[in-house]
Structures are given as C-alpha cells and as structure tokens.
Amino acid sequence: MLDKKNITKESITFEALASKLNRPKLYEEGDLHIWKDAHISMGMLEAHLSKSTDAASRNDDFMDASVDWIIQIAPVTAFPKLLDLGCGPGLYSERFRKKGYEVTGVDFSERSIQYAREQSVIKGLEIDYLCADYLYVNIEAQFDVITLIYCDFGALKVEAQLKLLDNIDRWLKPGGKLIFDVLTKHQFEDQGDTAVWHLQEKSGYWKPNPYICMAQQFDYEGDIKLFQYLVMDAHEKMSLARVWTHYFSKGSIRERLGAFAYNQMDFYSDVAGKPFEETSKTMCMVIEK
Ligand SMILES: C[S@@+](CC[C@H](N)C(=O)[O-])C[C@H]1O[C@@H](n2cnc3c(N)ncnc32)[C@H](O)[C@@H]1O
C-alpha cells in the first residue's frame, strides 16, 4: 500500500493537469527520456533481457531467426564489417559477432552500453561499442552492412530520419546493405485516440516510488502517433514522457528515402525475412546501395 507518511501535500490544479492531458502540438517533447532516464533505463534493460517477450528487444527465438536470415542475405565473407545502430545491450551485436562479422554497435543509453561492454568481456567477444547518439556521432569507417532493428527509424522526427539516412549514406560502402524495419498502419488498426490510467502502489516502470500513470494515444496527420504518459508520483511531481512514432507504407518509405541513392530495395514483413504481406504490422527493407 502507499506509504502516506512520505507523501507531501501540494495541490494539483485542474488547469495544470488538463494542460498536460490536452493534445500537444506535433513533436512537442516531454521531460522524461525513455532511454536515458536513470530509473526508466533500468526497467528498459530488464525488458531488453527478457528472453521470451517482445518488449525493448524482440524475443530470443526471433533474434536467432533474424540473424540466421541476415547472414544469408549478407554473408560474412562478402560483407564482413557490420554497424549495428541502436544496438541496446548488444543482443544482436553479440549474435552477429558470433557469426563472424566485425561488429561496431552504437547506442546512446549508457546503461545498455555498459551492460553490452561487460558482456562482451565476459563472453570474450570483440565488439566495438560506442556510447553515442547515431545522429551526431563521428564515425570515419565504412561498413558492408548497417542494421537498425526494432522500428527505431520511425521513432525519429522526420528531420532526424533524414539526418540519419544522410549519415548511413556516408557510412555504407557502395554495394553495402542497409537492413531496417518500421511499423505499418496495421499495427494501429482500430485504436484511434485512447486514454487509460493505472495506479502503481510501489516502485514500477516509470518511477522508483508509487505513482499514477495516465497513458494516452493520439493520432496525427502524416501517419504519426503519439504515445503520451503523464506520471504523477507520490511526491506529487508530474512528469511527462512523449514517444512520437511514424508508420509507413512501401510508398511513404520510398518517398522518405528521397535522395538516398540505392540500386535495389526489397521488402519483407519482418526482419527475419518473412515474405512481404500487405497486412503485416511491420515491414523490413533491405536496401543495396
Ligand atoms: C527498441 S530498442 C532496440 C534495440 C536493439 N536494436 C534490439 O533490437 O535489441 C532501441 C534502441 O535504440 C537506442 N536509440 C534510440 N535513439 C538513438 C539515438 N539517436 N542514438 C543512439 N541510440 C539510440 C535506444 O537507446 C535503444 O537501445
């Protein structure tokens, strides 16, 4: 139960609450960073490491199947150098290394990279992990394969998507392959705008102390969704996390690639090579530069 002794009294006004629950302007940010916040990143790491769920990383069997497929379409002998963007705690990077790729992993979550580095030492896997933002990191090397797995591309604002494509264009060798996945509209069918809340009576995903979380989803034009979480904790502090997500069709992903020059683009339903189906909730692109 809530420890009432630790709860300070402050009044939360209707206006304060309503202003945070109202539909925000496109791309307005919250104040909680879901990948970097000290407490949330702990839950995130746990979610990555859960072997059977598809939380922050997909389940183990899927990742195995995914790497088995990638090695078929980009064999190590012809495509030895691999850059794993948004590598998290290194679950894919490790698998790639074990298959023989020379792997560089980039992620801006200190907690994830620290875990990935520790694991690579324990397991004797030589992997170059960089704790950096892939939008701004300075990488001189070029790679045969670049992966960006688990729909991270769509979590970037359009401007950032274009900047990342520009970076990838510099980092990918001619003839190299970019492999990434995105969500499609079928992920969100029949959802519309929604609002639900729950009371967390002890430490939980969002806070180390009890809290109430008001979760909302908003639809925006341009195939964009906002997932918003307003969290009021036991000290009556309000925090707001906003996760903007884009979803794509074949046409809109081609459009977004714009100036990115490529020889060939193949579509799949997922990043384990499932043949493309119009109703799939995800879509994976293999792009040969
Ligand atoms: C959904 S997780 C996927 C992790 C990994 N690809 C997997 O499938 O197991 C997204 C990862 O991207 C990282 N990330 C998001 N934006 C980033 C950025 N701008 N620069 C570097 N890493 C980023 C997050 O920290 C997180 O670890």
mmCIF file with all atom_site columns, C-alpha atoms in Angstrom, residues 26-149:
data_model
loop_
_atom_site.group_PDB
_atom_site.id
_atom_site.type_symbol
_atom_site.label_atom_id
_atom_site.label_alt_id
_atom_site.label_comp_id
_atom_site.label_asym_id
_atom_site.label_entity_id
_atom_site.label_seq_id
_atom_site.pdbx_PDB_ins_code
_atom_site.Cartn_x
_atom_site.Cartn_y
_atom_site.Cartn_z
_atom_site.occupancy
_atom_site.B_iso_or_equiv
_atom_site.pdbx_formal_charge
_atom_site.auth_seq_id
_atom_site.auth_comp_id
_atom_site.auth_asym_id
_atom_site.auth_atom_id
_atom_site.pdbx_PDB_model_num
ATOM 1   C CA . LEU A 1 26  ? 3.254  17.927  -33.255 1.00 0.00 ? 26  LEU A CA 1
ATOM 2   C CA . TYR A 1 27  ? 6.652  16.816  -31.894 1.00 0.00 ? 27  TYR A CA 1
ATOM 3   C CA . GLU A 1 28  ? 6.317  18.678  -28.553 1.00 0.00 ? 28  GLU A CA 1
ATOM 4   C CA . GLU A 1 29  ? 8.646  16.892  -26.167 1.00 0.00 ? 29  GLU A CA 1
ATOM 5   C CA . GLY A 1 30  ? 8.044  15.593  -22.651 1.00 0.00 ? 30  GLY A CA 1
ATOM 6   C CA . ASP A 1 31  ? 10.542 15.806  -19.810 1.00 0.00 ? 31  ASP A CA 1
ATOM 7   C CA . LEU A 1 32  ? 11.213 12.095  -19.263 1.00 0.00 ? 32  LEU A CA 1
ATOM 8   C CA . HIS A 1 33  ? 13.682 10.406  -21.621 1.00 0.00 ? 33  HIS A CA 1
ATOM 9   C CA . ILE A 1 34  ? 12.629 6.781   -22.037 1.00 0.00 ? 34  ILE A CA 1
ATOM 10  C CA . TRP A 1 35  ? 16.116 5.531   -22.992 1.00 0.00 ? 35  TRP A CA 1
ATOM 11  C CA . LYS A 1 36  ? 18.313 7.708   -20.783 1.00 0.00 ? 36  LYS A CA 1
ATOM 12  C CA . ASP A 1 37  ? 16.347 8.371   -17.561 1.00 0.00 ? 37  ASP A CA 1
ATOM 13  C CA . ALA A 1 38  ? 18.254 6.689   -14.682 1.00 0.00 ? 38  ALA A CA 1
ATOM 14  C CA . HIS A 1 39  ? 15.214 4.784   -13.373 1.00 0.00 ? 39  HIS A CA 1
ATOM 15  C CA . ILE A 1 40  ? 13.386 4.017   -16.638 1.00 0.00 ? 40  ILE A CA 1
ATOM 16  C CA . SER A 1 41  ? 16.556 2.760   -18.308 1.00 0.00 ? 41  SER A CA 1
ATOM 17  C CA . MET A 1 42  ? 16.793 0.130   -15.552 1.00 0.00 ? 42  MET A CA 1
ATOM 18  C CA . GLY A 1 43  ? 13.344 -1.232  -16.479 1.00 0.00 ? 43  GLY A CA 1
ATOM 19  C CA . MET A 1 44  ? 14.264 -0.914  -20.144 1.00 0.00 ? 44  MET A CA 1
ATOM 20  C CA . LEU A 1 45  ? 17.358 -3.075  -19.665 1.00 0.00 ? 45  LEU A CA 1
ATOM 21  C CA . GLU A 1 46  ? 15.237 -5.679  -17.896 1.00 0.00 ? 46  GLU A CA 1
ATOM 22  C CA . ALA A 1 47  ? 12.784 -5.544  -20.809 1.00 0.00 ? 47  ALA A CA 1
ATOM 23  C CA . HIS A 1 48  ? 15.637 -5.989  -23.326 1.00 0.00 ? 48  HIS A CA 1
ATOM 24  C CA . LEU A 1 49  ? 16.915 -9.015  -21.431 1.00 0.00 ? 49  LEU A CA 1
ATOM 25  C CA . SER A 1 50  ? 13.583 -10.804 -21.055 1.00 0.00 ? 50  SER A CA 1
ATOM 26  C CA . LYS A 1 51  ? 14.108 -13.739 -23.398 1.00 0.00 ? 51  LYS A CA 1
ATOM 27  C CA . SER A 1 52  ? 10.516 -14.603 -24.175 1.00 0.00 ? 52  SER A CA 1
ATOM 28  C CA . THR A 1 53  ? 8.856  -11.181 -24.606 1.00 0.00 ? 53  THR A CA 1
ATOM 29  C CA . ASP A 1 54  ? 8.965  -8.598  -27.372 1.00 0.00 ? 54  ASP A CA 1
ATOM 30  C CA . ALA A 1 55  ? 9.452  -5.612  -25.082 1.00 0.00 ? 55  ALA A CA 1
ATOM 31  C CA . ALA A 1 56  ? 12.504 -3.387  -25.744 1.00 0.00 ? 56  ALA A CA 1
ATOM 32  C CA . SER A 1 57  ? 14.087 -6.163  -27.842 1.00 0.00 ? 57  SER A CA 1
ATOM 33  C CA . ARG A 1 58  ? 12.299 -9.000  -29.592 1.00 0.00 ? 58  ARG A CA 1
ATOM 34  C CA . ASN A 1 59  ? 12.338 -12.482 -28.098 1.00 0.00 ? 59  ASN A CA 1
ATOM 35  C CA . ASP A 1 60  ? 15.409 -14.730 -28.334 1.00 0.00 ? 60  ASP A CA 1
ATOM 36  C CA . ASP A 1 61  ? 13.995 -17.105 -30.967 1.00 0.00 ? 61  ASP A CA 1
ATOM 37  C CA . PHE A 1 62  ? 13.111 -14.198 -33.236 1.00 0.00 ? 62  PHE A CA 1
ATOM 38  C CA . MET A 1 63  ? 16.562 -12.645 -32.864 1.00 0.00 ? 63  MET A CA 1
ATOM 39  C CA . ASP A 1 64  ? 18.209 -16.006 -33.687 1.00 0.00 ? 64  ASP A CA 1
ATOM 40  C CA . ALA A 1 65  ? 15.999 -16.379 -36.775 1.00 0.00 ? 65  ALA A CA 1
ATOM 41  C CA . SER A 1 66  ? 16.704 -12.793 -37.723 1.00 0.00 ? 66  SER A CA 1
ATOM 42  C CA . VAL A 1 67  ? 20.481 -13.174 -37.593 1.00 0.00 ? 67  VAL A CA 1
ATOM 43  C CA . ASP A 1 68  ? 20.270 -16.509 -39.482 1.00 0.00 ? 68  ASP A CA 1
ATOM 44  C CA . TRP A 1 69  ? 18.394 -14.701 -42.240 1.00 0.00 ? 69  TRP A CA 1
ATOM 45  C CA . ILE A 1 70  ? 20.716 -11.687 -42.333 1.00 0.00 ? 70  ILE A CA 1
ATOM 46  C CA . ILE A 1 71  ? 23.734 -13.948 -42.709 1.00 0.00 ? 71  ILE A CA 1
ATOM 47  C CA . GLN A 1 72  ? 22.073 -15.488 -45.783 1.00 0.00 ? 72  GLN A CA 1
ATOM 48  C CA . ILE A 1 73  ? 21.374 -12.179 -47.489 1.00 0.00 ? 73  ILE A CA 1
ATOM 49  C CA . ALA A 1 74  ? 24.693 -10.612 -46.434 1.00 0.00 ? 74  ALA A CA 1
ATOM 50  C CA . PRO A 1 75  ? 27.217 -13.442 -45.976 1.00 0.00 ? 75  PRO A CA 1
ATOM 51  C CA . VAL A 1 76  ? 30.202 -12.600 -43.784 1.00 0.00 ? 76  VAL A CA 1
ATOM 52  C CA . THR A 1 77  ? 32.730 -13.447 -46.492 1.00 0.00 ? 77  THR A CA 1
ATOM 53  C CA . ALA A 1 78  ? 31.346 -10.766 -48.803 1.00 0.00 ? 78  ALA A CA 1
ATOM 54  C CA . PHE A 1 79  ? 30.013 -8.371  -46.119 1.00 0.00 ? 79  PHE A CA 1
ATOM 55  C CA . PRO A 1 80  ? 32.439 -8.577  -43.165 1.00 0.00 ? 80  PRO A CA 1
ATOM 56  C CA . LYS A 1 81  ? 32.002 -5.184  -41.472 1.00 0.00 ? 81  LYS A CA 1
ATOM 57  C CA . LEU A 1 82  ? 28.698 -4.549  -39.730 1.00 0.00 ? 82  LEU A CA 1
ATOM 58  C CA . LEU A 1 83  ? 27.393 -1.435  -37.947 1.00 0.00 ? 83  LEU A CA 1
ATOM 59  C CA . ASP A 1 84  ? 24.513 -2.095  -35.522 1.00 0.00 ? 84  ASP A CA 1
ATOM 60  C CA . LEU A 1 85  ? 22.722 1.212   -34.902 1.00 0.00 ? 85  LEU A CA 1
ATOM 61  C CA . GLY A 1 86  ? 20.659 1.427   -31.688 1.00 0.00 ? 86  GLY A CA 1
ATOM 62  C CA . CYS A 1 87  ? 22.323 -1.780  -30.513 1.00 0.00 ? 87  CYS A CA 1
ATOM 63  C CA . GLY A 1 88  ? 20.899 -1.534  -26.967 1.00 0.00 ? 88  GLY A CA 1
ATOM 64  C CA . PRO A 1 89  ? 22.574 -4.065  -24.630 1.00 0.00 ? 89  PRO A CA 1
ATOM 65  C CA . GLY A 1 90  ? 24.144 -5.830  -27.630 1.00 0.00 ? 90  GLY A CA 1
ATOM 66  C CA . LEU A 1 91  ? 21.766 -8.754  -28.125 1.00 0.00 ? 91  LEU A CA 1
ATOM 67  C CA . TYR A 1 92  ? 22.053 -8.562  -31.921 1.00 0.00 ? 92  TYR A CA 1
ATOM 68  C CA . SER A 1 93  ? 25.667 -7.350  -31.905 1.00 0.00 ? 93  SER A CA 1
ATOM 69  C CA . GLU A 1 94  ? 26.745 -10.429 -29.959 1.00 0.00 ? 94  GLU A CA 1
ATOM 70  C CA . ARG A 1 95  ? 24.900 -12.751 -32.299 1.00 0.00 ? 95  ARG A CA 1
ATOM 71  C CA . PHE A 1 96  ? 26.479 -11.022 -35.324 1.00 0.00 ? 96  PHE A CA 1
ATOM 72  C CA . ARG A 1 97  ? 29.954 -11.287 -33.779 1.00 0.00 ? 97  ARG A CA 1
ATOM 73  C CA . LYS A 1 98  ? 29.442 -14.996 -33.089 1.00 0.00 ? 98  LYS A CA 1
ATOM 74  C CA . LYS A 1 99  ? 28.634 -15.468 -36.801 1.00 0.00 ? 99  LYS A CA 1
ATOM 75  C CA . GLY A 1 100 ? 31.968 -13.845 -37.665 1.00 0.00 ? 100 GLY A CA 1
ATOM 76  C CA . TYR A 1 101 ? 31.124 -10.218 -38.525 1.00 0.00 ? 101 TYR A CA 1
ATOM 77  C CA . GLU A 1 102 ? 33.423 -7.412  -37.321 1.00 0.00 ? 102 GLU A CA 1
ATOM 78  C CA . VAL A 1 103 ? 30.858 -5.511  -35.301 1.00 0.00 ? 103 VAL A CA 1
ATOM 79  C CA . THR A 1 104 ? 30.513 -1.892  -34.202 1.00 0.00 ? 104 THR A CA 1
ATOM 80  C CA . GLY A 1 105 ? 27.487 -1.154  -32.019 1.00 0.00 ? 105 GLY A CA 1
ATOM 81  C CA . VAL A 1 106 ? 26.183 2.359   -31.315 1.00 0.00 ? 106 VAL A CA 1
ATOM 82  C CA . ASP A 1 107 ? 23.675 3.328   -28.650 1.00 0.00 ? 107 ASP A CA 1
ATOM 83  C CA . PHE A 1 108 ? 23.141 6.435   -26.540 1.00 0.00 ? 108 PHE A CA 1
ATOM 84  C CA . SER A 1 109 ? 21.904 4.567   -23.464 1.00 0.00 ? 109 SER A CA 1
ATOM 85  C CA . GLU A 1 110 ? 24.833 4.466   -21.028 1.00 0.00 ? 110 GLU A CA 1
ATOM 86  C CA . ARG A 1 111 ? 23.199 1.658   -19.057 1.00 0.00 ? 111 ARG A CA 1
ATOM 87  C CA . SER A 1 112 ? 22.772 -0.514  -22.166 1.00 0.00 ? 112 SER A CA 1
ATOM 88  C CA . ILE A 1 113 ? 26.280 0.110   -23.483 1.00 0.00 ? 113 ILE A CA 1
ATOM 89  C CA . GLN A 1 114 ? 27.837 -0.550  -20.091 1.00 0.00 ? 114 GLN A CA 1
ATOM 90  C CA . TYR A 1 115 ? 25.959 -3.883  -19.952 1.00 0.00 ? 115 TYR A CA 1
ATOM 91  C CA . ALA A 1 116 ? 26.947 -4.704  -23.553 1.00 0.00 ? 116 ALA A CA 1
ATOM 92  C CA . ARG A 1 117 ? 30.621 -3.982  -22.842 1.00 0.00 ? 117 ARG A CA 1
ATOM 93  C CA . GLU A 1 118 ? 30.624 -6.087  -19.668 1.00 0.00 ? 118 GLU A CA 1
ATOM 94  C CA . GLN A 1 119 ? 29.015 -8.990  -21.517 1.00 0.00 ? 119 GLN A CA 1
ATOM 95  C CA . SER A 1 120 ? 31.481 -8.778  -24.397 1.00 0.00 ? 120 SER A CA 1
ATOM 96  C CA . VAL A 1 121 ? 34.360 -9.094  -21.905 1.00 0.00 ? 121 VAL A CA 1
ATOM 97  C CA . ILE A 1 122 ? 32.711 -11.998 -20.030 1.00 0.00 ? 122 ILE A CA 1
ATOM 98  C CA . LYS A 1 123 ? 31.940 -13.802 -23.309 1.00 0.00 ? 123 LYS A CA 1
ATOM 99  C CA . GLY A 1 124 ? 35.268 -12.954 -24.967 1.00 0.00 ? 124 GLY A CA 1
ATOM 100 C CA . LEU A 1 125 ? 33.562 -11.283 -27.932 1.00 0.00 ? 125 LEU A CA 1
ATOM 101 C CA . GLU A 1 126 ? 35.484 -8.474  -29.577 1.00 0.00 ? 126 GLU A CA 1
ATOM 102 C CA . ILE A 1 127 ? 32.867 -5.817  -30.344 1.00 0.00 ? 127 ILE A CA 1
ATOM 103 C CA . ASP A 1 128 ? 33.458 -2.098  -30.677 1.00 0.00 ? 128 ASP A CA 1
ATOM 104 C CA . TYR A 1 129 ? 30.691 -0.414  -28.655 1.00 0.00 ? 129 TYR A CA 1
ATOM 105 C CA . LEU A 1 130 ? 30.227 3.352   -28.896 1.00 0.00 ? 130 LEU A CA 1
ATOM 106 C CA . CYS A 1 131 ? 28.036 5.170   -26.395 1.00 0.00 ? 131 CYS A CA 1
ATOM 107 C CA . ALA A 1 132 ? 26.803 7.930   -28.687 1.00 0.00 ? 132 ALA A CA 1
ATOM 108 C CA . ASP A 1 133 ? 23.836 9.434   -30.482 1.00 0.00 ? 133 ASP A CA 1
ATOM 109 C CA . TYR A 1 134 ? 23.808 7.999   -34.013 1.00 0.00 ? 134 TYR A CA 1
ATOM 110 C CA . LEU A 1 135 ? 22.567 11.318  -35.325 1.00 0.00 ? 135 LEU A CA 1
ATOM 111 C CA . TYR A 1 136 ? 25.717 13.151  -34.205 1.00 0.00 ? 136 TYR A CA 1
ATOM 112 C CA . VAL A 1 137 ? 28.442 10.536  -33.734 1.00 0.00 ? 137 VAL A CA 1
ATOM 113 C CA . ASN A 1 138 ? 31.567 10.972  -35.804 1.00 0.00 ? 138 ASN A CA 1
ATOM 114 C CA . ILE A 1 139 ? 32.402 7.646   -37.487 1.00 0.00 ? 139 ILE A CA 1
ATOM 115 C CA . GLU A 1 140 ? 35.104 7.669   -40.139 1.00 0.00 ? 140 GLU A CA 1
ATOM 116 C CA . ALA A 1 141 ? 34.888 3.983   -41.090 1.00 0.00 ? 141 ALA A CA 1
ATOM 117 C CA . GLN A 1 142 ? 32.639 2.489   -43.754 1.00 0.00 ? 142 GLN A CA 1
ATOM 118 C CA . PHE A 1 143 ? 30.640 -0.728  -43.406 1.00 0.00 ? 143 PHE A CA 1
ATOM 119 C CA . ASP A 1 144 ? 29.297 -3.539  -45.578 1.00 0.00 ? 144 ASP A CA 1
ATOM 120 C CA . VAL A 1 145 ? 26.102 -3.939  -43.571 1.00 0.00 ? 145 VAL A CA 1
ATOM 121 C CA . ILE A 1 146 ? 24.201 -1.446  -41.431 1.00 0.00 ? 146 ILE A CA 1
ATOM 122 C CA . THR A 1 147 ? 21.326 -2.623  -39.236 1.00 0.00 ? 147 THR A CA 1
ATOM 123 C CA . LEU A 1 148 ? 18.730 -0.513  -37.411 1.00 0.00 ? 148 LEU A CA 1
ATOM 124 C CA . ILE A 1 149 ? 16.436 -3.035  -35.795 1.00 0.00 ? 149 ILE A CA 1
#
